[in-house]
Amino acid sequence: MNRLPTIDDIKTSELRIRPYIHRTPVLTNRTINKICSAEVFFKAENFQKVGAFKARGAVNAVFSLEEEQISKGVATHSSGNHAAALAYAAKCRGIKAYVVMPENAPENKKAAVAGYGARIIYSESTQKAREEMLNQIIVDTGAFFIHPYNDYRVITGQATAAMELLKEVPTLDSLLVPVGGGGLLSGSALIIRALSTHTLIFGTEPKRADDAFRSLKAGYIIPQDNPVTIADGLRTSLGDLTFPIIRDHVTDIFTVQEIEIINAMRLIWERMKIIIEPSAAVPVAALLYRREQVPGSKIGIILSGGNADLDNLAFKS
């Protein structure tokens, strides 16, 4: 797909991926509603296949391709969730998967990728090192590259999470979404603009990895520079496909501090009794600590994943 996705594209994607993903629940919690003085609706993608929304985009991309395009497998680079998602999608279609992962990726995410049968190739943690290693793998194997987020097939697949949420709660005033490379945020923005024009959409990211915030203010992409944040899934830079959608349709981007992410993650674990990873806690932190900037009384949050590293919990004493 080399054009901006339409609502029909997103609906087609939903049908395509339906046999391979979960329709995740929308959860509420009275304590959090009281804290936030709002009705908060959590789209629980931590219960998704591979433990994250990334399964949607990867499955859509893999099953969109013709047989000759994937005859030698698929390849990508990822710190974890897209890596596992692509490995899962490739396994579903019966093809090989090659995944370049940074050496400092969480051990639980490395194990998940290996568990789905992908071949893992490790690189240094910088974006440049990951991309150079991936290019060499593609030359060596002939595998088809599926970008973690800067691919309309991936963006369209990710959009189905927000579409499901809107089907259950069509009267949302605001939607908060984490942003790393922007696949989930741009996909969510497309579906919001198509189905719920009154809903405001906000990106959320760590202050230590605030390239989307700075890019939106500047009007052009400001690349990430190997940031250090516990929200490991949000360390990537925006893409030239995701950024224009975000620029044109996202109301604003909120940034949060590391301690705010930790507190939000702990609140969800303790009050809702579900596991989310730090990246998924970022929009929760934005609501908790920026509530006066989030309009409306019905607020949606996409909990992007639940692949927390249990050996290195941020709130362990």
Coordinates of C-alpha atoms in Angstrom, one line a residue:
M1 CA 0.0 0.0 0.0
N2 CA 1.6 3.3 -1.1
R3 CA -1.2 5.7 -0.3
L4 CA -2.9 7.0 2.9
P5 CA -5.2 4.3 4.3
T6 CA -8.9 4.9 4.2
I7 CA -11.7 3.6 6.5
D8 CA -12.4 0.9 4.0
D9 CA -8.8 -0.2 4.2
I10 CA -9.0 -0.4 8.0
K11 CA -12.2 -2.4 7.8
T12 CA -10.6 -4.8 5.4
S13 CA -7.6 -5.2 7.7
E14 CA -10.0 -6.0 10.6
L15 CA -11.4 -8.9 8.6
R16 CA -8.0 -10.1 7.5
I17 CA -6.5 -10.3 11.0
R18 CA -9.6 -11.5 12.8
P19 CA -8.7 -15.2 12.8
Y20 CA -5.2 -14.5 14.3
I21 CA -5.8 -11.9 17.0
H22 CA -7.9 -11.4 20.1
R23 CA -10.7 -8.8 20.3
T24 CA -9.4 -7.4 23.6
P25 CA -11.7 -6.3 26.3
V26 CA -12.5 -2.7 27.3
L27 CA -12.0 -2.4 31.1
T28 CA -13.0 0.2 33.7
N29 CA -12.1 0.8 37.3
R30 CA -14.1 2.8 39.8
T31 CA -11.1 3.9 41.8
I32 CA -9.3 5.3 38.8
N33 CA -12.5 7.0 37.6
K34 CA -12.7 8.7 41.0
I35 CA -9.0 9.7 41.0
C36 CA -9.4 11.2 37.5
S37 CA -12.9 12.6 37.9
A38 CA -13.9 10.9 34.6
E39 CA -15.1 7.7 33.1
V40 CA -11.9 6.0 31.8
F41 CA -12.1 3.2 29.3
F42 CA -9.0 1.0 29.0
K43 CA -8.5 -0.9 25.7
A44 CA -6.6 -3.9 27.1
E45 CA -4.0 -4.7 24.4
N46 CA -1.9 -6.3 27.1
F47 CA -4.2 -9.3 26.6
Q48 CA -3.5 -9.3 22.9
K49 CA -1.6 -12.1 21.1
V50 CA 2.2 -11.7 21.9
G51 CA 1.1 -9.5 24.7
A52 CA 0.8 -6.3 22.7
F53 CA -1.1 -4.4 20.0
K54 CA 1.8 -5.0 17.6
A55 CA 0.2 -8.3 16.6
R56 CA -2.4 -6.4 14.7
G57 CA 0.0 -4.6 12.4
A58 CA 2.4 -7.4 11.9
V59 CA -0.4 -9.9 11.0
N60 CA -2.0 -7.4 8.6
A61 CA 1.3 -6.8 6.9
V62 CA 2.3 -10.4 6.6
F63 CA -1.1 -11.6 5.3
S64 CA -1.3 -8.6 2.9
L65 CA 1.7 -9.7 0.9
E66 CA 1.7 -12.0 -2.1
E67 CA 3.4 -15.4 -2.0
E68 CA 6.3 -14.3 -4.1
Q69 CA 7.0 -11.4 -1.9
I70 CA 7.5 -13.6 1.2
S71 CA 8.9 -16.7 -0.4
K72 CA 12.2 -16.0 1.4
G73 CA 10.7 -14.9 4.7
V74 CA 10.2 -11.5 6.4
A75 CA 12.6 -9.4 8.4
T76 CA 12.6 -6.5 10.8
H77 CA 14.4 -4.7 13.6
S78 CA 12.7 -4.2 16.9
S79 CA 13.4 -3.9 20.7
G80 CA 10.7 -6.4 21.4
N81 CA 7.0 -6.3 20.8
H82 CA 7.1 -5.9 17.0
A83 CA 9.8 -8.5 16.9
A84 CA 7.5 -11.0 18.7
A85 CA 4.6 -9.9 16.6
L86 CA 6.3 -10.4 13.3
A87 CA 7.7 -13.8 14.5
Y88 CA 4.1 -14.8 15.4
A89 CA 2.6 -13.6 12.1
A90 CA 5.3 -15.4 10.2
K91 CA 4.6 -18.6 12.1
C92 CA 0.9 -18.2 11.3
R93 CA 1.7 -18.0 7.6
G94 CA 4.3 -20.7 7.7
I95 CA 7.3 -18.6 6.6
K96 CA 10.7 -17.6 8.1
A97 CA 11.3 -14.5 10.2
Y98 CA 14.6 -12.7 10.8
V99 CA 14.7 -10.2 13.6
V100 CA 17.4 -7.7 14.5
M101 CA 17.2 -6.9 18.2
P102 CA 19.4 -4.5 20.2
E103 CA 21.6 -6.2 22.7
N104 CA 19.9 -4.4 25.6
A105 CA 16.4 -5.5 24.7
P106 CA 14.6 -7.0 27.8
E107 CA 15.3 -10.7 28.3
N108 CA 11.6 -11.6 28.4
K109 CA 11.1 -10.1 24.9
K110 CA 14.1 -11.9 23.5
A111 CA 12.7 -15.1 24.8
A112 CA 9.3 -14.4 23.3
V113 CA 10.8 -13.8 19.8
A114 CA 12.8 -17.0 20.0
G115 CA 9.8 -18.9 21.2
Y116 CA 7.9 -18.1 18.0
G117 CA 10.7 -19.5 16.0
A118 CA 12.3 -16.4 14.5
R119 CA 16.1 -16.2 14.0
I120 CA 17.4 -13.4 16.2
I121 CA 20.4 -11.3 15.2
Y122 CA 21.8 -8.9 17.8
S123 CA 23.1 -5.4 17.2
E124 CA 24.2 -2.4 19.1
S125 CA 21.3 -0.4 20.6
T126 CA 21.4 2.6 18.3
Q127 CA 18.9 3.1 15.5
K128 CA 21.7 3.3 12.9
A129 CA 23.3 0.0 14.1
R130 CA 20.0 -1.8 14.0
E131 CA 19.2 -0.6 10.5
E132 CA 22.7 -1.4 9.1
M133 CA 22.4 -5.0 10.5
L134 CA 19.0 -5.4 9.1
N135 CA 20.1 -4.2 5.6
Q136 CA 22.8 -6.9 5.7
I137 CA 20.3 -9.6 6.7
I138 CA 18.1 -8.6 3.8
V139 CA 21.0 -8.8 1.3
D140 CA 22.0 -12.2 2.7
T141 CA 18.6 -13.8 2.8
G142 CA 16.3 -11.9 0.4
A143 CA 13.7 -11.6 3.2
F144 CA 11.0 -8.9 2.8
F145 CA 11.4 -6.0 5.2
I146 CA 8.4 -5.1 7.3
H147 CA 9.0 -1.9 9.2
P148 CA 7.9 -1.8 12.8
Y149 CA 5.7 1.2 12.2
N150 CA 6.5 3.2 9.0
D151 CA 4.4 1.0 6.8
Y152 CA 0.8 1.7 5.8
R153 CA -0.1 -2.0 6.2
V154 CA 1.2 -1.9 9.8
I155 CA -0.5 1.4 10.5
T156 CA -3.8 0.1 9.2
G157 CA -3.6 -3.0 11.3
Q158 CA -2.9 -1.0 14.4
A159 CA -5.9 1.2 13.7
T160 CA -8.2 -1.7 14.4
A161 CA -7.6 -1.4 18.2
A162 CA -9.1 2.1 18.3
M163 CA -11.8 1.0 16.0
E164 CA -12.9 -1.8 18.4
L165 CA -12.8 0.7 21.3
L166 CA -15.0 3.1 19.5
K167 CA -17.5 0.4 18.7
E168 CA -17.9 -0.2 22.4
V169 CA -17.6 3.4 23.5
P170 CA -18.7 5.7 20.6
T171 CA -18.9 8.8 22.8
L172 CA -15.3 9.2 23.9
D173 CA -14.3 12.8 24.4
S174 CA -10.6 12.1 24.4
L175 CA -8.3 9.2 23.5
L176 CA -4.8 8.9 24.9
V177 CA -2.2 6.7 23.0
P178 CA 1.5 6.0 23.6
V179 CA 3.8 7.1 20.8
G180 CA 7.2 5.7 19.8
G181 CA 7.5 5.3 16.1
G182 CA 3.9 6.4 15.7
G183 CA 2.2 3.4 14.2
L184 CA -0.5 3.0 16.9
L185 CA -1.0 6.8 17.2
S186 CA -1.3 7.5 13.5
G187 CA -3.6 4.5 13.0
S188 CA -5.8 5.6 15.9
A189 CA -5.9 9.1 14.5
L190 CA -7.1 7.9 11.1
I191 CA -10.0 5.9 12.7
I192 CA -10.9 8.7 15.0
R193 CA -11.1 11.2 12.2
A194 CA -13.2 8.8 10.2
L195 CA -15.6 7.6 12.8
S196 CA -15.6 10.0 15.7
T197 CA -14.7 13.6 14.7
H198 CA -15.7 15.0 18.1
T199 CA -13.1 12.9 19.9
L200 CA -9.8 14.6 20.6
I201 CA -6.7 12.4 20.3
F202 CA -3.5 12.9 22.2
G203 CA -0.1 11.2 22.0
T204 CA 1.9 10.5 25.1
E205 CA 5.6 9.8 25.6
P206 CA 8.4 9.8 28.1
K207 CA 10.0 13.2 28.7
R208 CA 13.4 11.4 28.1
A209 CA 12.2 10.3 24.7
D210 CA 10.1 13.3 23.6
D211 CA 10.9 13.4 19.9
A212 CA 7.2 13.3 18.9
F213 CA 6.5 16.3 21.2
R214 CA 9.4 18.3 19.7
S215 CA 8.6 17.2 16.2
L216 CA 5.0 18.2 16.4
K217 CA 6.0 21.7 17.7
A218 CA 8.7 22.1 15.1
G219 CA 6.6 20.9 12.2
Y220 CA 9.2 18.4 11.0
I221 CA 10.7 15.1 12.3
I222 CA 13.4 15.5 15.0
P223 CA 15.1 12.1 15.2
Q224 CA 15.5 10.3 18.5
D225 CA 19.0 10.0 19.9
N226 CA 19.2 6.7 21.8
P227 CA 17.2 7.9 24.8
V228 CA 17.3 6.2 28.2
T229 CA 13.8 5.5 29.5
I230 CA 12.1 2.6 31.2
A231 CA 9.4 2.7 28.5
D232 CA 11.6 0.7 26.1
G233 CA 8.9 0.4 23.5
L234 CA 8.9 4.2 23.0
R235 CA 12.6 4.8 22.2
T236 CA 12.2 4.9 18.4
S237 CA 11.8 7.9 16.1
L238 CA 8.8 8.9 14.1
G239 CA 8.6 7.8 10.4
D240 CA 7.9 9.8 7.3
L241 CA 4.5 8.0 7.0
T242 CA 3.5 8.3 10.6
F243 CA 4.5 11.9 11.2
P244 CA 2.2 13.6 8.7
I245 CA -0.8 11.8 10.0
I246 CA 0.1 12.8 13.6
R247 CA 0.8 16.4 12.5
D248 CA -2.5 16.7 10.8
H249 CA -4.8 14.8 13.1
V250 CA -3.4 14.7 16.7
T251 CA -4.4 17.4 19.0
D252 CA -1.3 17.5 21.2
I253 CA 1.4 15.3 22.8
F254 CA 1.9 15.1 26.5
T255 CA 5.2 14.1 28.1
V256 CA 5.7 12.4 31.4
Q257 CA 8.5 11.8 33.9
E258 CA 10.0 8.4 34.7
I259 CA 8.6 8.5 38.2
E260 CA 5.1 9.3 36.8
I261 CA 5.3 6.3 34.5
I262 CA 6.4 4.0 37.4
N263 CA 3.5 5.3 39.6
A264 CA 1.0 4.8 36.9
M265 CA 2.2 1.3 36.1
R266 CA 1.9 0.4 39.8
L267 CA -1.6 1.9 40.1
I268 CA -2.8 -0.3 37.2
W269 CA -1.2 -3.4 38.7
E270 CA -2.5 -2.8 42.2
R271 CA -6.0 -1.4 41.4
M272 CA -7.0 -3.3 38.2
K273 CA -5.0 -6.5 39.0
I274 CA -3.6 -6.6 35.5
I275 CA 0.0 -6.5 34.2
I276 CA 1.1 -3.7 31.9
E277 CA 4.5 -2.8 30.7
P278 CA 6.1 0.7 31.2
S279 CA 5.2 1.9 27.7
A280 CA 1.5 1.1 28.3
A281 CA 1.7 3.1 31.5
V282 CA 2.7 6.3 29.7
P283 CA -0.9 7.4 28.7
V284 CA -2.1 6.5 32.2
A285 CA 0.6 8.7 33.6
A286 CA -0.5 11.5 31.3
L287 CA -4.1 11.3 32.5
L288 CA -3.1 11.1 36.1
Y289 CA -0.6 14.0 36.0
R290 CA -2.0 16.2 33.2
R291 CA -5.7 15.7 33.9
E292 CA -6.5 19.4 33.6
Q293 CA -5.2 19.3 30.0
V294 CA -7.3 16.3 28.9
P295 CA -10.8 17.5 27.9
G296 CA -14.0 15.7 28.6
S297 CA -15.5 13.2 31.0
K298 CA -15.2 10.0 28.9
I299 CA -11.6 9.2 28.2
G300 CA -10.1 6.2 26.3
I301 CA -6.7 4.8 26.9
I302 CA -5.0 2.1 24.8
L303 CA -2.9 -0.1 27.1
S304 CA -0.4 -1.0 24.5
G305 CA 1.1 -4.1 26.0
G306 CA 1.8 -6.3 29.0
N307 CA 5.3 -7.6 28.4
A308 CA 6.9 -6.3 31.6
D309 CA 10.3 -7.6 32.5
L310 CA 9.5 -9.3 35.8
D311 CA 13.2 -9.6 36.7
N312 CA 13.7 -5.8 36.6
L313 CA 10.5 -4.2 37.8
A314 CA 10.8 -0.4 38.1
F315 CA 9.0 -0.3 41.4
K316 CA 10.8 -3.2 43.1
S317 CA 12.5 -2.2 46.3

